[in-house]
Coordinates of C-alpha atoms in Angstrom, one line a residue:
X122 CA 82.1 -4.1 33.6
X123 CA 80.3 -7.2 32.5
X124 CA 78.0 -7.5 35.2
X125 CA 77.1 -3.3 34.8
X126 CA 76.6 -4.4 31.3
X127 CA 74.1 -7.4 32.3
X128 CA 72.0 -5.2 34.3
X129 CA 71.7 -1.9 32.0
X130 CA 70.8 -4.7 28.5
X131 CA 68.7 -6.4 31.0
X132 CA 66.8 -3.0 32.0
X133 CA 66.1 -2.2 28.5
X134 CA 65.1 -5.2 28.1
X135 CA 62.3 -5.1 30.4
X136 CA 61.4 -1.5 28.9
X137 CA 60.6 -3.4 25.5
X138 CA 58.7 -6.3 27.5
X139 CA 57.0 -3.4 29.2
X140 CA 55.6 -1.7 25.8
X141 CA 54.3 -5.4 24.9
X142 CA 52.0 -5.8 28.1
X143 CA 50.9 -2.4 27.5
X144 CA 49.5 -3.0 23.9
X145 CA 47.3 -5.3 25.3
X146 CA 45.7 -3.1 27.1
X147 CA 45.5 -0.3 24.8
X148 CA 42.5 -0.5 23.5
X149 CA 40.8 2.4 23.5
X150 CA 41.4 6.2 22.5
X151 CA 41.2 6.9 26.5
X152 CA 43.5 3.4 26.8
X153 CA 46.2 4.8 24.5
X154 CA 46.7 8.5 25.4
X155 CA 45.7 9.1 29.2
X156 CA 46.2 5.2 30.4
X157 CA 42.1 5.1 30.5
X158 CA 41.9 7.8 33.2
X159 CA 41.8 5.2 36.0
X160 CA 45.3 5.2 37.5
X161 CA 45.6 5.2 41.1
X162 CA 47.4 6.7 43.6
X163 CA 50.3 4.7 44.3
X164 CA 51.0 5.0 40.1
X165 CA 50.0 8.0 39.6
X166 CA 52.6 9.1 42.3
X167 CA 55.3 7.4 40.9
X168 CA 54.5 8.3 37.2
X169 CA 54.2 11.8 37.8
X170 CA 57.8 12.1 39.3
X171 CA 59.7 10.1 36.6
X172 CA 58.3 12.0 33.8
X173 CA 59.5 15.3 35.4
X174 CA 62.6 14.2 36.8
X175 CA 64.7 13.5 33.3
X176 CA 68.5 13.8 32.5
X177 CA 68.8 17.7 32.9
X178 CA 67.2 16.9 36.7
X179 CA 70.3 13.8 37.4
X180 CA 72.7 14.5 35.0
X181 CA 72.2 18.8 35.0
X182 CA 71.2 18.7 38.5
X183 CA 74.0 17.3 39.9
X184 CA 75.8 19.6 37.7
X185 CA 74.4 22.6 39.4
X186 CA 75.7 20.8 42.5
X187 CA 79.5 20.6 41.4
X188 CA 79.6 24.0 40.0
X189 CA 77.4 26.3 42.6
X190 CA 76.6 23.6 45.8
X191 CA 73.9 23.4 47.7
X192 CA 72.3 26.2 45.8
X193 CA 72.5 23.9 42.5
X194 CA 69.4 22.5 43.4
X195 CA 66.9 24.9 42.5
X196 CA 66.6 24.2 39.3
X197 CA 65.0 20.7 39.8
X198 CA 63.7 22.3 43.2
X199 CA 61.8 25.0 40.9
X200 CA 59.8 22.0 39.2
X201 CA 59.4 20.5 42.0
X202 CA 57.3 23.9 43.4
X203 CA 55.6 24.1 39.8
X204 CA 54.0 20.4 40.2
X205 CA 52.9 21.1 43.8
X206 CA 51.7 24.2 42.7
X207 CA 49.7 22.2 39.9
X208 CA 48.7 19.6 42.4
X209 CA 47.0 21.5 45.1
X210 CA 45.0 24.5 43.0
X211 CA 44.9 22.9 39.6
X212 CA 44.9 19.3 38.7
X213 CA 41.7 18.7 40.4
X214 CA 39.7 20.8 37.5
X215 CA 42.1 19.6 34.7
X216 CA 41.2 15.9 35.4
X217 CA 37.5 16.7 35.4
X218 CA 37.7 18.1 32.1
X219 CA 38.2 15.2 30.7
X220 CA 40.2 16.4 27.7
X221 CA 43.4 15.0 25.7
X222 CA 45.3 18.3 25.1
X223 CA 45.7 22.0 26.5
X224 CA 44.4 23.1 23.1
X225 CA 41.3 21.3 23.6
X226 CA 40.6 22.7 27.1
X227 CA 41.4 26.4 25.5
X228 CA 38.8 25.4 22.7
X229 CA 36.4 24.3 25.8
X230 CA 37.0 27.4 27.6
X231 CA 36.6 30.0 24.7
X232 CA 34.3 28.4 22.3
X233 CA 37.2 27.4 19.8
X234 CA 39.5 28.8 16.8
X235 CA 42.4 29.0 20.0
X236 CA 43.2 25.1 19.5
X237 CA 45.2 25.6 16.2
X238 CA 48.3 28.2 17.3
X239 CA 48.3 27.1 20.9
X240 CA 48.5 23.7 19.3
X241 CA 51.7 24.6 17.3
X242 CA 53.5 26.4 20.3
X243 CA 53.0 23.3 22.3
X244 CA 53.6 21.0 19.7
X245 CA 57.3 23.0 19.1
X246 CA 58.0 22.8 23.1
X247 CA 57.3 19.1 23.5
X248 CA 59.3 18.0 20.1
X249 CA 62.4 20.1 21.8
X250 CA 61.9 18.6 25.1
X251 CA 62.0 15.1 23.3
X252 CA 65.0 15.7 21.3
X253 CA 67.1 17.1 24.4
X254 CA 66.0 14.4 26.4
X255 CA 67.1 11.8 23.4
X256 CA 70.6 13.4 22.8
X257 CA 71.1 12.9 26.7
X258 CA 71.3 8.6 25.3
X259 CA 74.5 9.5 24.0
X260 CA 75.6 10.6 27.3
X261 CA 74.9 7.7 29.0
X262 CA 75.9 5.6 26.6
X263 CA 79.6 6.8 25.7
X264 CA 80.3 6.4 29.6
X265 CA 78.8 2.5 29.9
X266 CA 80.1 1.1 26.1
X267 CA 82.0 4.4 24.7
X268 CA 79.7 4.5 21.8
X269 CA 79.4 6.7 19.0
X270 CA 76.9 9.6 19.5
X271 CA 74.8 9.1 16.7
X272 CA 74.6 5.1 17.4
X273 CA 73.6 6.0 21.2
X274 CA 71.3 8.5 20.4
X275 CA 69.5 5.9 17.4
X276 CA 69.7 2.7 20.3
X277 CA 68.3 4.7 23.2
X278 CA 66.1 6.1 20.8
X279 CA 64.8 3.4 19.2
X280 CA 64.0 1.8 22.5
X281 CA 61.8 5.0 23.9
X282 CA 59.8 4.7 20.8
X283 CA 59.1 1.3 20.4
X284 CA 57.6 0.3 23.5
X285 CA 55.6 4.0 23.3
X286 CA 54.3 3.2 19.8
X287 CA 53.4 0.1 21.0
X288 CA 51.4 0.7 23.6
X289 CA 51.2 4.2 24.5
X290 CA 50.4 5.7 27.7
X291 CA 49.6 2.4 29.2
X292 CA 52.8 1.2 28.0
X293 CA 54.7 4.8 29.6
X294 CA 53.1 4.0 33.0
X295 CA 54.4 0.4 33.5
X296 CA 58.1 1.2 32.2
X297 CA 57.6 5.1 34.5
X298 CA 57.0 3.2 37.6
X299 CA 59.7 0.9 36.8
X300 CA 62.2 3.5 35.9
X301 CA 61.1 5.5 39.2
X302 CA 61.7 2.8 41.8
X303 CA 65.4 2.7 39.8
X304 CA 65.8 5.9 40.4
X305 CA 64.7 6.1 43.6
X306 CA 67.4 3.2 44.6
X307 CA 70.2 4.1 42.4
X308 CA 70.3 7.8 43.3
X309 CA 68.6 8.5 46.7
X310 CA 69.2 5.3 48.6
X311 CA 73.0 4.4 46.6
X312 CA 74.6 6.9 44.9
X313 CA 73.8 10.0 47.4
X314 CA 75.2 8.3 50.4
X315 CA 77.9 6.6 48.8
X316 CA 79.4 9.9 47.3
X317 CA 79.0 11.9 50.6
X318 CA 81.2 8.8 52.6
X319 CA 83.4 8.9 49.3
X320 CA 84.2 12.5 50.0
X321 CA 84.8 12.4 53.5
X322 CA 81.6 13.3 54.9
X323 CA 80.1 17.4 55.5
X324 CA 82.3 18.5 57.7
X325 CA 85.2 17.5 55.2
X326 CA 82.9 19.3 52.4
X327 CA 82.8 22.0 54.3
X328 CA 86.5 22.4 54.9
X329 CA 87.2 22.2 51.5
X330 CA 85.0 24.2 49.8
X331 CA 83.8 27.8 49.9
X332 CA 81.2 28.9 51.8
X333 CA 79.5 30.2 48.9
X334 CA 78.7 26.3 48.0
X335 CA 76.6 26.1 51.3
X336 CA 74.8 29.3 51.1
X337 CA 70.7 28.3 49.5
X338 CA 71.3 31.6 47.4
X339 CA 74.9 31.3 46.5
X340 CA 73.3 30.3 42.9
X341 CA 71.8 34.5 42.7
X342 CA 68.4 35.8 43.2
X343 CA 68.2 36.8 39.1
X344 CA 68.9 33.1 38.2
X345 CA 66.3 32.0 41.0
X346 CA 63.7 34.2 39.7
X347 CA 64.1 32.7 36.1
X348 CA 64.1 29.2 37.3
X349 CA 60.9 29.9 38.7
X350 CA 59.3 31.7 35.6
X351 CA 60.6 29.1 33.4
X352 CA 60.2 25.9 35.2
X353 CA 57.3 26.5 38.0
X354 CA 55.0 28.0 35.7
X355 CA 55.9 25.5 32.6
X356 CA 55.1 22.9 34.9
X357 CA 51.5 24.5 35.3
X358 CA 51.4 24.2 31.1
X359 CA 53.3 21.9 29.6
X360 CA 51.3 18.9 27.4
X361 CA 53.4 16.5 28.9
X362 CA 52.3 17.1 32.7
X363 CA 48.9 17.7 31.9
X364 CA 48.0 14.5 29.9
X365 CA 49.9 12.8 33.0
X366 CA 47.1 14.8 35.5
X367 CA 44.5 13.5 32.7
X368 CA 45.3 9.7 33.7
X369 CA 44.0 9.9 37.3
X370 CA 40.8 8.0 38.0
X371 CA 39.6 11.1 39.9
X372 CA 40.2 14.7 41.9
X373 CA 41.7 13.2 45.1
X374 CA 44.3 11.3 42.7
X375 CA 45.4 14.2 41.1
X376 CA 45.6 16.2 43.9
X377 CA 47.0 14.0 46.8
X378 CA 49.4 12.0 44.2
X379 CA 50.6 15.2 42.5
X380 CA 51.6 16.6 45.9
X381 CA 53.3 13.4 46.8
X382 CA 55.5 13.4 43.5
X383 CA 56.1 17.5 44.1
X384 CA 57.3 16.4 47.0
X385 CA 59.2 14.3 46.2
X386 CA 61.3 16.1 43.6
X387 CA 62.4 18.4 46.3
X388 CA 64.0 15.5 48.1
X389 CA 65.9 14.8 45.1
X390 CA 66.5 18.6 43.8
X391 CA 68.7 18.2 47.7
X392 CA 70.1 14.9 46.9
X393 CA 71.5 15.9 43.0
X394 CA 73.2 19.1 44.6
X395 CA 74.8 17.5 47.5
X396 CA 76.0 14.8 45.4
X397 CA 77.1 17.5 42.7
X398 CA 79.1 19.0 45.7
X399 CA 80.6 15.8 46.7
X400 CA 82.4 15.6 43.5
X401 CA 83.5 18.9 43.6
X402 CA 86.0 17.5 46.6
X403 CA 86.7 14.7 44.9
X404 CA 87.5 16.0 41.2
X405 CA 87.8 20.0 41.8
X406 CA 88.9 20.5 38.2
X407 CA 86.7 18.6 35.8
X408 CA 86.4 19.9 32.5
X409 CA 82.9 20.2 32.6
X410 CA 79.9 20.1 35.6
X411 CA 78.1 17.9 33.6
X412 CA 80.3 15.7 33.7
X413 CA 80.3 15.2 37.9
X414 CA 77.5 12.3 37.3
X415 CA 79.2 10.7 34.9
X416 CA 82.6 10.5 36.9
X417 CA 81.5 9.5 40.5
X418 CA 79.6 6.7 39.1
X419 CA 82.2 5.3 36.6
X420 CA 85.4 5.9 39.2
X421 CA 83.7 5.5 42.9
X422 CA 80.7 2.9 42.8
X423 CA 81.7 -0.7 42.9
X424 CA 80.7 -3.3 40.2
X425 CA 76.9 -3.6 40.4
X426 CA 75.8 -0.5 41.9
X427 CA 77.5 1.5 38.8
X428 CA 75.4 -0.7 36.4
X429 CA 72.3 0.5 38.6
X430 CA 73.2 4.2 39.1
X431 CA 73.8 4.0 35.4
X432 CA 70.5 2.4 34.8
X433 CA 69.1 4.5 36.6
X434 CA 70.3 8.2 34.7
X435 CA 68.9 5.8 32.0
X436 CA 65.7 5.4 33.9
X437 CA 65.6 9.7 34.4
X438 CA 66.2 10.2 30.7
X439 CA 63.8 7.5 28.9
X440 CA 60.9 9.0 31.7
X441 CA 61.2 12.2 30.3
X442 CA 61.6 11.4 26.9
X443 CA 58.9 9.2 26.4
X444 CA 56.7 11.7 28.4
X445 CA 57.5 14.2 25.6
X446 CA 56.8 11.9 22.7
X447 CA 53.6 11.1 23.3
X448 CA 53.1 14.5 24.2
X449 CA 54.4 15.5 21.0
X450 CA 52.3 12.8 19.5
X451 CA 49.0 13.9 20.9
X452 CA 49.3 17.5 20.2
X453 CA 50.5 17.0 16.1
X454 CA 47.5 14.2 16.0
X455 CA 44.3 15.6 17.9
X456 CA 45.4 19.8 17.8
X457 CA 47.3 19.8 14.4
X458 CA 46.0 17.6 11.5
X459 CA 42.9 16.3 12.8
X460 CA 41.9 20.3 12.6
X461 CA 43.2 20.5 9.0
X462 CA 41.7 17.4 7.7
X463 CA 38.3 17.8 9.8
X464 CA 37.3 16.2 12.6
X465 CA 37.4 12.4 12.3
X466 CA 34.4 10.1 12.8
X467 CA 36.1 6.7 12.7
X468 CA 35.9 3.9 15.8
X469 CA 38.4 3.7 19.0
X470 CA 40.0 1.0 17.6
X471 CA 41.1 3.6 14.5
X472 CA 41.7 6.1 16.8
X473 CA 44.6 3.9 18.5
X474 CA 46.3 3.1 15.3
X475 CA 46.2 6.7 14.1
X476 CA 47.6 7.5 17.1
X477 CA 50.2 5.0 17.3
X478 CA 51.5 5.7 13.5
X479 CA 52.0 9.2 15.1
X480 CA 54.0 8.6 17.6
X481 CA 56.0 6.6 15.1
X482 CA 56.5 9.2 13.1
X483 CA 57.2 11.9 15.4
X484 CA 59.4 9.9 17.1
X485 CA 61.7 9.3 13.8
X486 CA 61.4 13.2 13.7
X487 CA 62.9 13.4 17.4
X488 CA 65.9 10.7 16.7
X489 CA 66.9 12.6 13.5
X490 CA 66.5 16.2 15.1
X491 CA 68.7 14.5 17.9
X492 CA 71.5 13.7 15.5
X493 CA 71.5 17.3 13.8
X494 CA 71.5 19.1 16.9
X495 CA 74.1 20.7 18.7
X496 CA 72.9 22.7 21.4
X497 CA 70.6 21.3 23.6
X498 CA 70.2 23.9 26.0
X499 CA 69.5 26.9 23.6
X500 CA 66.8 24.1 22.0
X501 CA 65.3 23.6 25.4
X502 CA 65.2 27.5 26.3
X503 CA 63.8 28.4 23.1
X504 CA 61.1 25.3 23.6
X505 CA 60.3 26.7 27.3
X506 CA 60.3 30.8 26.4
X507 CA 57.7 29.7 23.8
X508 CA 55.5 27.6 25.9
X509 CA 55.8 30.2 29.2
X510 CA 55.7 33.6 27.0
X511 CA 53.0 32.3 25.0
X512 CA 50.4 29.7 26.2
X513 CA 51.0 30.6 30.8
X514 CA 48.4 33.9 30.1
X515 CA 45.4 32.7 28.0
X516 CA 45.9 29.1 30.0
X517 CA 45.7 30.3 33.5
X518 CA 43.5 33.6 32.5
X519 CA 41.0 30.9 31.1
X520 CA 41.3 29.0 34.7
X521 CA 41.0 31.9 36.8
X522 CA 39.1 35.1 34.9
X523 CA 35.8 34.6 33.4
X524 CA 36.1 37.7 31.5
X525 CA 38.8 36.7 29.3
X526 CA 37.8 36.1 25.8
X527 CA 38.8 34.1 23.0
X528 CA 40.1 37.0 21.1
X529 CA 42.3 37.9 24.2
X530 CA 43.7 34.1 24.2
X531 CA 44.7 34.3 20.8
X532 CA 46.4 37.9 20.4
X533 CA 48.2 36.7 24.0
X534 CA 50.0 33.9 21.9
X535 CA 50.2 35.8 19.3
X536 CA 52.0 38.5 20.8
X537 CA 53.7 36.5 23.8
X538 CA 55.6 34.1 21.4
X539 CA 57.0 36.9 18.8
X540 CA 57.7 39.0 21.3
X541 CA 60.1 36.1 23.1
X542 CA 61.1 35.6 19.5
X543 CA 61.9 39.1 18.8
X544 CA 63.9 39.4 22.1
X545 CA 66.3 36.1 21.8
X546 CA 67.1 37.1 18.6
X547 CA 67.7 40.8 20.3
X548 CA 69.7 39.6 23.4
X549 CA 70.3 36.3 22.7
X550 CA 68.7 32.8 22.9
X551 CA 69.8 32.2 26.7
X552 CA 69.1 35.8 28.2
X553 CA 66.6 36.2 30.7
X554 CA 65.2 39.2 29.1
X555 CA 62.9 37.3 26.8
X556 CA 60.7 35.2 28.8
X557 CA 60.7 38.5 31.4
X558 CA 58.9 40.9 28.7
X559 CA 57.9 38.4 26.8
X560 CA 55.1 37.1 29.4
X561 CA 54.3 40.9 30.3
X562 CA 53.6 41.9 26.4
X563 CA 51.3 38.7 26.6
X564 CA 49.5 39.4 29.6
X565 CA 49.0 42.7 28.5
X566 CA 47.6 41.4 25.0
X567 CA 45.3 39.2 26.5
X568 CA 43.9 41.7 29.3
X569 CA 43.4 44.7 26.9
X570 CA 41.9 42.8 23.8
X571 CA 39.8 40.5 26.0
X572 CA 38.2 43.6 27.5
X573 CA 38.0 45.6 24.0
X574 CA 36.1 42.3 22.7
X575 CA 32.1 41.1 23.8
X576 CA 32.7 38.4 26.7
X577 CA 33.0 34.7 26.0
X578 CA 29.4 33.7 25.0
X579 CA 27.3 32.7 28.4
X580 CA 26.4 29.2 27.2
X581 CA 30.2 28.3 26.4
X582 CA 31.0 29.5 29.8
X583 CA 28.3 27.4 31.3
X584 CA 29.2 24.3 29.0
X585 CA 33.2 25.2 30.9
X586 CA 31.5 25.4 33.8
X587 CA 29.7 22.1 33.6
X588 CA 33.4 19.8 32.7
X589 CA 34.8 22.0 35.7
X590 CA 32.2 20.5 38.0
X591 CA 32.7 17.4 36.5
X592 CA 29.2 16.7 34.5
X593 CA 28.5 17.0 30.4
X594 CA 32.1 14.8 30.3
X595 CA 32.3 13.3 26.4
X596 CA 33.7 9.9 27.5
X597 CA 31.5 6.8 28.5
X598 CA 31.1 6.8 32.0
X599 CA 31.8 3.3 32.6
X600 CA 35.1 1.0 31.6
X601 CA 35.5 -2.4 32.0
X602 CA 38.9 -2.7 33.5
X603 CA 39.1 -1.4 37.2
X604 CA 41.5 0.9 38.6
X605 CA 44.5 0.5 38.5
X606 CA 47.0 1.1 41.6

């Protein structure tokens, strides 16, 4: 496997010489945490789709595939919906905002005291989705140098953080579009039609399989419906989407380039589950459906085009994972202490190295949570029944209903995320039950306190309404490096 092994050290390689080039042109606050808000289409596109497309979209998607078929691919084809969804009615007043974290467009919307919980909640769902996206290094890892899982998970991790610490979003976009174009060859244009011809083709699938794994339901409506609640609308919410929508250089961006990347993840939602059920005829008694990726690469593709493939899951993971960080990052910074210390008053050029040392730290934090963990997907449901149950209502009720109040946001979070918590702990962390009444008890909260409570004062509603239409923006209106494309 030498020359796999050439191409995967060279790949990280690059991720590290990435992070470098990127330092230099984080300069700025804006620079550091939303890439200046002047990425282009072409990007934006490309960024947008690696950050969502991680290691439980490759690795768990063609899971899905093996153990359900065709049907395996809504999970990733759930996100997929949520970004378009974000894309087309959303992103277009997010970017206009010009903001650095949900908390701070809840503050905006309600005339504050909602940054500080919302800011917890989110900072707990983006840690989680960091760590699960980290331990996925030792997955990758044991199958290319049958490594040790805490030494993958410290290397992979390591790797993530130093070329995001050095220079933040900037730095994330260069090594995203990268890691997308990988992806897009090693999975869509190698590994799908390698495995199909490796498997005899669809009509041998066909013949050998149930038709259960070719029915676009065989995975059951109740499952659907929770993919949907949990993945469409966290894609509306998460920290880690929105500070991606807060890098576009304008509406059209956000809109257009969102819609291209949704798009996209619905071609390769189809392409993980077909894969997944390509293996199913090839190794119909693995021990585990996680494990299909991992297997048709390592046994089936020929030197070279493993390494790639390989590089590739790499590519999905690192996307996500760095994604999350700076998420994390941003939220614990600017939501979290800032608010505890007061408000700081010092330059950009302080603002970029505060910033950086969090993302240091936070992403220690994230490698040692890594190592202690066990379960990643009761972490990663527990991260996404907080975020959904909690912070969808006031978010979206702040978007769309003017009467919502600032009281109604907070007893919404307030009661959405114990609520969840109460029910996990009731019937159990990966039920459905939770997120189900959970996101009822909150949009119940929010409707009946909001109108108990005066309305949102009229001059913070017109100062909302002003960053809606894209005037009263904070931020200089002029940078001296031009769009980038």
């Amino acid at each position: 496997m030498a020359v796999d092994y050439t191409v995967i050290v060279l790949y990280l390689a690059g991720m590290l010489a990435m992070g470098w080039w990127g330092m230099r042109r984080a300069r700025s606050k804006s620079d550091f945490l939303v890439a200046g808000r002047r990425l282009g289409p072409a990007m934006y596109s490309g960024t947008m789709a690696a950050i969502v497309l991680g290691g439980a979209s490759t690795i768990g998607g063609v899971g899905l595939g093996y153990q359900y078929g065709l049907s395996g691919a809504w999970m990733v084809f759930t996100i997929g919906l949520g970004l378009l969804a974000l894309s087309v009615f959303f992103s277009a007043r997010i970017a206009r905002l010009k903001v650095y974290t949900v908390s701070e467009m809840l503050d905006l919307r309600y005339g504050g005291r909602a940054g500080v919980i919302s800011g917890v909640v989110m900072w707990a769902y983006t840690l989680m989705l960091a760590v699960t996206s980290t331990i996925a290094y030792a997955t990758i890892f044991d199958v290319l140098f049958d490594m040790n899982r805490t030494l993958a998970i410290v290397i992979g991790g390591t790797i993530v953080v130093a070329y995001s610490t050095l220079g933040g979003m900037w730095s994330i976009t260069l090594t995203d579009m990268v890691q997308f174009v990988v992806k897009t060859i090693g999975v869509l244009l190698l590994l799908l039609p390698i495995a199909v011809v490796k498997a005899g083709g669809f009509s041998e699938m066909k013949a050998k399989l149930p038709t259960s794994y070719f029915d676009p339901l065989g995975i059951g409506g109740e499952t659907i419906f929770t993919y949907v609640l949990i993945y469409t609308f966290g894609m509306l919410i998460g920290q880690d989407i929105w500070q991606r929508v807060f890098t576009a250089r304008g509406d059209r961006t956000a809109k257009w380039g969102g819609t291209v990347a949704g798009t996209y993840c619905l071609v390769y939602a189809l392409a993980g589950a077909v894969i997944g059920t390509a293996a199913k005829v090839m190794y119909p008694k693995l021990g585990s459906p996680d494990d299909a990726f991992a297997t048709i690469v390592k046994d089936e593709l020929p030197v070279g085009v493993r390494g790639l493939v390989l590089a590739a899951a790499l590519a999905a993971v690192m996307s996500t994972s760095s994604g999350a960080l700076i998420a994390c990052a941003t939220v614990a910074n600017n939501d979290i202490w800032s608010r505890i210390r007061g408000r700081s008053r010092s330059g950009d050029h302080d603002e970029v190295r505060g910033n950086r040392a969090f993302i240091l730290i936070m992403g220690v934090a994230v490698i040692g949570t890594a190592i202690a963990l066990n379960n990643v997907v009761e972490a990663l449901t527990v991260a996404y029944n907080l975020l959904v149950g909690g912070l969808l209502v006031p978010i979206l009720g702040g978007l769309l209903w003017k009467r919502g109040t600032v009281q109604g946001a907070l007893a919404a979070v307030t009661v959405g995320g114990l609520a969840v918590v109460g029910l996990m702990a009731g019937y159990g962390i990966l039920a459905n039950e939770p997120v189900y009444y959970g996101l009822l008890a909150s949009l119940a909260a929010y409707a009946v306190v909001s109108l108990a409570t005066r309305p949102t004062d009229a001059a913070v509603l017109a100062t909302w309404r002003e960053r809606l239409a894209g005037r009263g923006t904070p931020e200089r209106a002029s940078e001296p490096v031009p769009a980038a494309q």
